[in-house]
Coordinates of C-alpha atoms in Angstrom, one line a residue:
M35 CA 0.0 0.0 0.0
G36 CA 1.3 3.5 -0.9
A37 CA 1.9 6.3 1.6
P38 CA -1.3 8.1 2.8
L39 CA -2.1 11.5 1.3
T40 CA -1.4 14.6 3.3
R41 CA -4.3 16.2 5.1
R42 CA -3.6 19.7 4.0
L43 CA -6.9 21.0 2.7
G44 CA -9.2 23.1 4.8
L45 CA -12.9 24.1 4.4
T46 CA -12.1 27.0 1.9
D47 CA -9.9 24.7 -0.2
A48 CA -12.6 22.0 -0.4
V49 CA -15.3 24.6 -1.3
L50 CA -13.1 26.0 -4.1
I51 CA -12.4 22.6 -5.5
G52 CA -16.1 21.9 -5.5
L53 CA -16.8 25.2 -7.3
G54 CA -14.1 24.4 -9.8
S55 CA -15.8 21.1 -10.5
M56 CA -19.3 22.5 -10.9
I57 CA -19.2 26.0 -12.2
G58 CA -17.9 25.4 -15.7
A59 CA -19.1 24.9 -19.2
G60 CA -22.4 23.5 -18.1
V61 CA -23.7 26.9 -17.2
F62 CA -23.2 28.1 -20.8
V63 CA -25.2 25.3 -22.5
A64 CA -27.5 23.3 -20.1
F65 CA -30.2 25.9 -19.8
T66 CA -31.2 25.6 -23.5
P67 CA -32.5 22.0 -23.5
A68 CA -33.9 22.6 -20.0
A69 CA -35.9 25.6 -21.2
A70 CA -37.2 23.6 -24.2
A71 CA -38.6 21.0 -21.7
A72 CA -39.9 23.2 -18.8
G73 CA -40.6 26.5 -20.4
S74 CA -41.3 29.2 -17.8
W75 CA -40.9 26.6 -15.0
L76 CA -37.2 26.4 -15.6
L77 CA -36.3 27.5 -12.1
M78 CA -38.3 24.7 -10.5
G79 CA -36.4 22.2 -12.5
L80 CA -33.2 23.8 -11.4
A81 CA -34.2 23.5 -7.7
L82 CA -35.1 19.8 -8.1
A83 CA -31.8 19.1 -9.8
A84 CA -30.0 20.8 -6.9
V85 CA -31.8 18.7 -4.3
V86 CA -30.9 15.5 -6.0
A87 CA -27.3 16.6 -6.5
Y88 CA -27.0 17.4 -2.7
C89 CA -28.3 13.9 -1.8
N90 CA -25.9 12.3 -4.2
A91 CA -22.9 14.3 -2.9
S92 CA -23.8 13.5 0.7
S93 CA -24.1 9.8 0.0
S94 CA -20.8 9.8 -1.9
A95 CA -19.1 11.7 1.0
R96 CA -20.0 9.0 3.5
L97 CA -18.7 6.3 1.2
A98 CA -15.5 8.2 0.3
V99 CA -14.4 8.3 3.9
L100 CA -14.6 4.5 4.1
Y101 CA -13.2 3.8 0.6
P102 CA -10.7 6.5 -0.4
E103 CA -9.7 4.7 -3.6
S104 CA -9.6 5.6 -7.3
G105 CA -12.8 4.6 -9.0
G106 CA -15.6 6.3 -7.0
T107 CA -18.9 4.5 -7.1
Y108 CA -17.4 1.7 -9.1
V109 CA -15.6 0.9 -5.8
Y110 CA -18.5 1.7 -3.5
G111 CA -20.9 -0.5 -5.5
R112 CA -18.5 -3.4 -5.7
E113 CA -17.8 -3.3 -1.9
R114 CA -21.3 -2.6 -0.6
L115 CA -23.6 -4.3 -3.2
G116 CA -21.5 -6.8 -5.1
P117 CA -19.3 -7.0 -8.2
F118 CA -22.2 -6.7 -10.7
W119 CA -23.3 -3.3 -9.3
G120 CA -19.8 -2.1 -9.2
H121 CA -19.4 -3.0 -12.8
L122 CA -22.7 -1.3 -13.8
A123 CA -21.7 1.8 -11.9
G124 CA -18.3 2.0 -13.6
W125 CA -19.9 1.3 -17.0
S126 CA -22.6 4.0 -16.4
F127 CA -19.9 6.5 -15.4
I128 CA -17.7 5.8 -18.4
V129 CA -20.6 6.1 -21.0
G130 CA -22.2 9.0 -19.2
K131 CA -19.0 11.0 -18.8
T132 CA -17.8 10.1 -22.3
A133 CA -21.0 11.8 -23.5
S134 CA -20.2 14.7 -21.2
C135 CA -16.8 15.0 -22.9
A136 CA -18.5 15.2 -26.3
A137 CA -20.9 17.9 -24.9
M138 CA -18.0 19.9 -23.6
A139 CA -16.1 19.6 -26.9
M140 CA -19.2 20.8 -28.8
T141 CA -19.6 23.7 -26.4
V142 CA -16.1 24.8 -27.4
G143 CA -17.2 24.5 -31.1
F144 CA -20.5 26.4 -30.7
Y145 CA -18.9 29.3 -28.8
V146 CA -15.7 29.5 -30.9
W147 CA -16.8 28.8 -34.4
P148 CA -20.5 28.0 -34.7
A149 CA -20.5 27.3 -38.4
H150 CA -17.9 24.5 -37.9
A151 CA -18.7 23.5 -34.3
H152 CA -18.1 19.7 -34.9
L153 CA -14.7 20.3 -36.5
V154 CA -13.6 22.5 -33.6
A155 CA -14.9 20.0 -31.1
V156 CA -12.9 17.1 -32.7
A157 CA -9.7 19.3 -32.8
A158 CA -10.2 20.1 -29.1
V159 CA -10.5 16.4 -28.2
V160 CA -7.5 15.4 -30.2
A161 CA -5.3 18.2 -28.7
L162 CA -6.3 17.5 -25.1
T163 CA -5.9 13.7 -25.5
V164 CA -2.4 14.2 -26.7
L165 CA -1.7 16.5 -23.7
N166 CA -3.1 13.9 -21.3
C167 CA -1.0 11.1 -22.9
F168 CA 2.1 13.1 -21.9
G169 CA 0.9 13.5 -18.3
V170 CA -0.2 17.1 -18.6
Q171 CA -3.0 17.6 -16.1
R172 CA -5.0 20.6 -15.0
S173 CA -3.4 21.9 -11.8
A174 CA -5.2 23.3 -8.7
L175 CA -3.9 26.7 -9.6
L176 CA -5.3 26.5 -13.1
T177 CA -8.6 25.3 -11.7
R178 CA -8.8 28.4 -9.6
I179 CA -7.9 30.7 -12.5
I180 CA -10.6 29.2 -14.7
V181 CA -13.2 29.4 -11.9
A182 CA -12.3 33.1 -11.2
A183 CA -12.4 33.9 -14.9
V184 CA -15.7 32.1 -15.5
L185 CA -17.4 33.7 -12.5
A186 CA -16.2 37.2 -13.5
I187 CA -17.5 36.7 -17.1
V188 CA -20.8 35.3 -15.9
A189 CA -21.2 38.1 -13.4
A190 CA -20.5 40.7 -16.1
A191 CA -23.0 39.0 -18.4
V192 CA -25.8 38.9 -15.7
V193 CA -25.3 42.5 -14.6
G194 CA -25.1 43.6 -18.2
I195 CA -28.3 41.9 -19.1
F196 CA -30.3 43.4 -16.2
T197 CA -28.9 46.9 -16.7
A198 CA -28.9 47.2 -20.5
G199 CA -31.7 48.2 -22.9
N200 CA -34.8 46.4 -23.9
P201 CA -34.5 42.7 -24.3
T202 CA -36.1 40.7 -27.2
A203 CA -37.6 38.1 -25.0
T204 CA -40.3 35.8 -26.3
V205 CA -42.5 33.8 -24.0
S206 CA -44.3 30.6 -24.9
D207 CA -48.1 30.3 -24.5
S208 CA -48.1 26.5 -23.8
P209 CA -48.7 25.6 -20.2
P210 CA -45.8 23.9 -18.4
S211 CA -46.1 20.2 -17.3
V212 CA -44.8 18.1 -14.5
L213 CA -43.0 15.9 -17.0
G214 CA -41.4 18.9 -18.5
V215 CA -40.1 20.1 -15.1
L216 CA -38.7 16.6 -14.4
Q217 CA -37.0 16.5 -17.8
A218 CA -35.5 19.9 -17.2
A219 CA -34.2 18.8 -13.8
G220 CA -32.6 15.7 -15.4
L221 CA -31.0 17.9 -18.1
L222 CA -29.8 20.5 -15.6
F223 CA -28.3 17.8 -13.5
F224 CA -25.6 17.9 -16.2
A225 CA -24.6 21.4 -15.1
F226 CA -24.1 20.2 -11.5
A227 CA -21.8 17.3 -12.6
G228 CA -18.5 17.4 -10.6
Y229 CA -19.9 18.2 -7.2
A230 CA -18.9 14.7 -5.9
R231 CA -15.2 15.7 -6.4
I232 CA -15.5 17.1 -2.8
A233 CA -16.6 13.7 -1.6
T234 CA -13.4 12.0 -2.9
L235 CA -11.2 14.2 -0.7
G236 CA -11.6 12.1 2.4
E237 CA -7.8 11.4 2.6
E238 CA -6.7 14.9 1.9
V239 CA -8.8 17.3 4.1
R240 CA -8.5 18.0 7.7
D241 CA -11.3 16.7 9.9
P242 CA -13.1 15.1 6.9
H243 CA -16.2 14.0 8.8
R244 CA -16.9 17.7 9.6
T245 CA -15.3 19.5 6.7
I246 CA -16.7 17.5 3.7
P247 CA -20.4 17.8 4.5
R248 CA -20.0 21.5 5.2
A249 CA -18.0 22.0 2.0
I250 CA -20.6 20.2 -0.1
T251 CA -23.4 22.3 1.4
L252 CA -21.5 25.6 0.8
A253 CA -20.3 24.7 -2.7
L254 CA -23.7 23.5 -3.9
G255 CA -25.4 26.6 -2.3
I256 CA -23.0 29.0 -4.0
T257 CA -23.4 27.2 -7.3
L258 CA -27.2 27.2 -7.1
V259 CA -27.1 31.0 -6.5
V260 CA -25.0 31.5 -9.6
Y261 CA -27.2 29.2 -11.7
V262 CA -30.4 30.9 -10.6
A263 CA -28.9 34.3 -11.5
V264 CA -27.9 33.0 -14.9
A265 CA -31.3 31.4 -15.5
L266 CA -33.1 34.6 -14.6
A267 CA -30.9 36.7 -16.8
L268 CA -31.3 34.3 -19.8
L269 CA -35.1 34.3 -19.4
H270 CA -35.1 38.1 -19.1
A271 CA -33.1 38.5 -22.3
L272 CA -34.4 35.7 -24.5
G273 CA -37.6 34.4 -22.8
D274 CA -38.1 30.7 -22.6
T275 CA -38.8 30.3 -26.3
G276 CA -35.7 32.2 -27.4
L277 CA -33.6 30.3 -24.8
A278 CA -34.9 27.0 -26.0
A279 CA -33.8 27.8 -29.6
A280 CA -30.3 29.2 -28.6
T281 CA -27.1 27.5 -29.5
A282 CA -24.8 29.8 -27.5
P283 CA -27.3 31.1 -25.0
V284 CA -25.2 33.4 -22.8
A285 CA -23.5 35.1 -25.8
E286 CA -26.9 35.5 -27.6
A287 CA -28.4 36.9 -24.5
V288 CA -25.9 39.7 -24.1
S289 CA -26.3 40.5 -27.8
A290 CA -30.1 40.6 -27.5
V291 CA -30.0 43.4 -24.9
G292 CA -27.6 45.5 -26.9
L293 CA -24.2 44.5 -25.6
P294 CA -22.5 42.9 -28.7
W295 CA -19.1 43.9 -27.4
L296 CA -19.5 41.6 -24.5
S297 CA -20.4 38.6 -26.7
P298 CA -16.8 37.8 -27.7
V299 CA -15.7 37.9 -24.0
V300 CA -18.5 35.4 -23.1
R301 CA -17.4 33.2 -26.0
V302 CA -13.8 33.1 -24.8
G303 CA -15.0 32.4 -21.3
A304 CA -17.2 29.6 -22.3
A305 CA -14.5 28.0 -24.5
L306 CA -12.0 28.3 -21.6
A307 CA -14.4 26.7 -19.2
A308 CA -15.3 23.9 -21.6
L309 CA -11.7 23.1 -22.4
G310 CA -10.8 22.9 -18.7
A311 CA -13.8 20.6 -18.0
L312 CA -13.0 18.5 -21.1
L313 CA -9.4 18.0 -19.9
A314 CA -10.5 16.9 -16.4
L315 CA -13.3 14.7 -17.8
I316 CA -11.0 12.8 -20.2
L317 CA -8.7 12.3 -17.3
G318 CA -11.4 11.0 -15.0
V319 CA -13.0 8.6 -17.6
S320 CA -9.6 7.2 -18.5
R321 CA -8.8 6.5 -14.8
T322 CA -12.1 4.7 -14.3
T323 CA -11.4 2.7 -17.4
L324 CA -8.0 1.8 -16.0
A325 CA -9.6 0.7 -12.7
M326 CA -12.1 -1.5 -14.5
A327 CA -9.5 -3.0 -16.8
R328 CA -7.4 -4.0 -13.8
D329 CA -10.4 -5.9 -12.5
R330 CA -10.9 -7.5 -16.0
H331 CA -14.3 -5.7 -16.5
L332 CA -12.7 -4.2 -19.6
P333 CA -9.9 -5.5 -21.9
A334 CA -6.7 -5.9 -19.9
V335 CA -4.7 -3.9 -22.4
L336 CA -6.4 -0.8 -21.2
A337 CA -4.7 -1.2 -17.8
T338 CA -1.3 -0.8 -19.4
V339 CA 0.6 2.2 -17.9
H340 CA 3.5 4.0 -19.7
A341 CA 5.6 6.4 -17.7
G342 CA 2.9 6.8 -15.1
V343 CA 0.2 7.4 -17.7
P344 CA -2.5 4.9 -18.9
R345 CA -2.0 5.9 -22.6
Y346 CA -4.1 3.1 -24.1
A347 CA -7.0 4.1 -21.9
E348 CA -6.4 7.8 -22.7
I349 CA -6.3 7.1 -26.5
T350 CA -9.4 4.8 -26.5
V351 CA -11.4 7.4 -24.6
G352 CA -10.2 10.2 -26.9
V353 CA -11.1 8.3 -30.1
V354 CA -14.6 7.5 -28.8
V355 CA -15.2 11.1 -27.7
A356 CA -13.9 12.5 -31.0
L357 CA -16.4 10.2 -32.9
L358 CA -19.2 11.4 -30.7
A359 CA -18.3 15.0 -31.1
A360 CA -18.2 14.6 -34.8
T361 CA -21.6 13.0 -35.1
V362 CA -24.0 13.6 -32.2
D363 CA -26.3 16.5 -31.3
L364 CA -25.4 18.7 -28.3
R365 CA -28.8 18.3 -26.7
G366 CA -28.7 14.5 -27.2
A367 CA -25.3 14.3 -25.7
I368 CA -26.4 16.2 -22.6
G369 CA -29.5 14.0 -22.2
F370 CA -27.5 10.8 -22.6
S371 CA -24.8 12.0 -20.2
S372 CA -27.4 12.8 -17.6
F373 CA -29.0 9.3 -17.9
G374 CA -25.7 7.6 -17.4
V375 CA -24.6 9.7 -14.5
L376 CA -28.0 9.5 -12.8
V377 CA -27.8 5.7 -12.9
Y378 CA -24.2 6.0 -11.5
Y379 CA -25.4 8.0 -8.5
A380 CA -28.5 5.8 -8.0
I381 CA -26.0 3.0 -7.3
A382 CA -24.0 5.4 -5.0
N383 CA -27.1 6.1 -3.0
A384 CA -28.1 2.4 -2.8
S385 CA -24.5 1.7 -1.5
A386 CA -24.8 4.5 1.1
F387 CA -28.1 3.1 2.3
T388 CA -26.3 -0.1 3.4
L389 CA -24.2 2.0 5.8
G390 CA -27.3 2.9 7.8
R391 CA -30.9 3.6 7.0
H392 CA -30.8 7.4 6.5
V393 CA -33.3 9.4 4.6
V394 CA -30.8 11.2 2.3
P395 CA -29.8 8.1 0.3
V396 CA -33.5 7.2 -0.1
I397 CA -34.3 10.7 -1.5
G398 CA -31.2 10.6 -3.7
L399 CA -31.9 7.1 -5.1
T400 CA -35.6 7.9 -5.8
G401 CA -34.7 11.3 -7.4
C402 CA -32.0 9.7 -9.6
L403 CA -34.3 7.0 -10.9
V404 CA -37.3 9.4 -11.5
L405 CA -35.1 12.0 -13.3
A406 CA -33.4 9.3 -15.4
V407 CA -36.6 7.7 -16.7
T408 CA -38.3 11.1 -17.4
L409 CA -35.5 12.4 -19.6
P410 CA -36.3 12.7 -23.4
W411 CA -37.2 9.2 -24.6
T412 CA -34.3 9.1 -27.1
S413 CA -31.8 9.5 -24.2
V414 CA -33.7 6.9 -22.1
L415 CA -33.8 4.3 -24.8
T416 CA -30.2 4.8 -25.9
G417 CA -29.0 4.8 -22.3
A418 CA -31.0 1.7 -21.4
A419 CA -29.6 -0.1 -24.4
V420 CA -26.0 0.8 -23.5
L421 CA -26.5 -0.3 -19.9
A422 CA -27.9 -3.6 -21.2
V423 CA -24.7 -4.0 -23.2
G424 CA -22.7 -3.4 -20.1
A425 CA -24.7 -5.9 -18.1
L426 CA -24.3 -8.5 -20.9
S427 CA -20.6 -7.9 -21.0
Y428 CA -20.4 -8.7 -17.3
V429 CA -22.4 -11.9 -17.7
L430 CA -20.3 -13.1 -20.6
R431 CA -17.1 -12.3 -18.7
R432 CA -18.3 -14.2 -15.7
N433 CA -19.2 -17.2 -17.7

């Protein structure tokens, strides 16, 4: 066993890491498909997504203290529920986060060069995969710089929208539905992805039993405030109909209120946030791929490490993400990603329930399953088919 990690992180550090994981590119794209689903009830969907995210993060925090290993819910499910559930959790994470990678890459494309968004997305994936293969990772300092820049740009956009001239908002006449709100919550769950990064710090924070729950609450609370402000600004500038049709919603919103000079700044900020998120996501997916390959849940060759880097896993993930970024629709990628990650956290909550019958894992498990099955039907059917392939691969391997 290697040496234990140093407990050097305090509450502020943990909160900043959580903010760095959550406030990123999702805020620039996730509101568009959510508005198409919920219309004027967008904020209710956002609140529901935040509640489910909090339950998931709390359950993950309890498990991370007991199992501070690489792999997250793949490890928790394996240890608490059995090998099959660990395999299914790891499979869900890989396919869900691979779709997240594609969505982040396409976010870069839509904000940098909308006319050739897919081409830019593929180029971004190739470049970052090469960097990861050489062991270039996003540092804590770079994370803080990206968070600070994104927060500054988002704040400028929100203030500008509310203080500028007359918006060109259009509001739909169709009444909202419960299904639409649930779909919006499931899609907005994508924007909260990354909050469980705090839960994996059990071996690195001082007084983890006290610090991690507080950091989760504070980071989620701050993120929710930012997201509510952005949602209100986008609805004010574009209305729910205009927001549902937007491809680069924040940039289009500032242009709609007469601030075209701010649009390039927003586009640069969105691209920066998406590139940072994409770098971290490719890294995370490849490490889970590595962990599953070591346990023979995936081809053993993917567990090969060169100079401290799992290059075969990195390249495989990069190729799959590049293919998705070249072919899929951004909204479809967000929906499919949300489905996979919701199943992943459903298993995390079920694992946490075995530690003691607390109400938070029950709420989290129920919320994850409800939001997963009420996503757009294409995302549900595709996600269910991919999960079935994962389950079948486990059965074939066992036999």
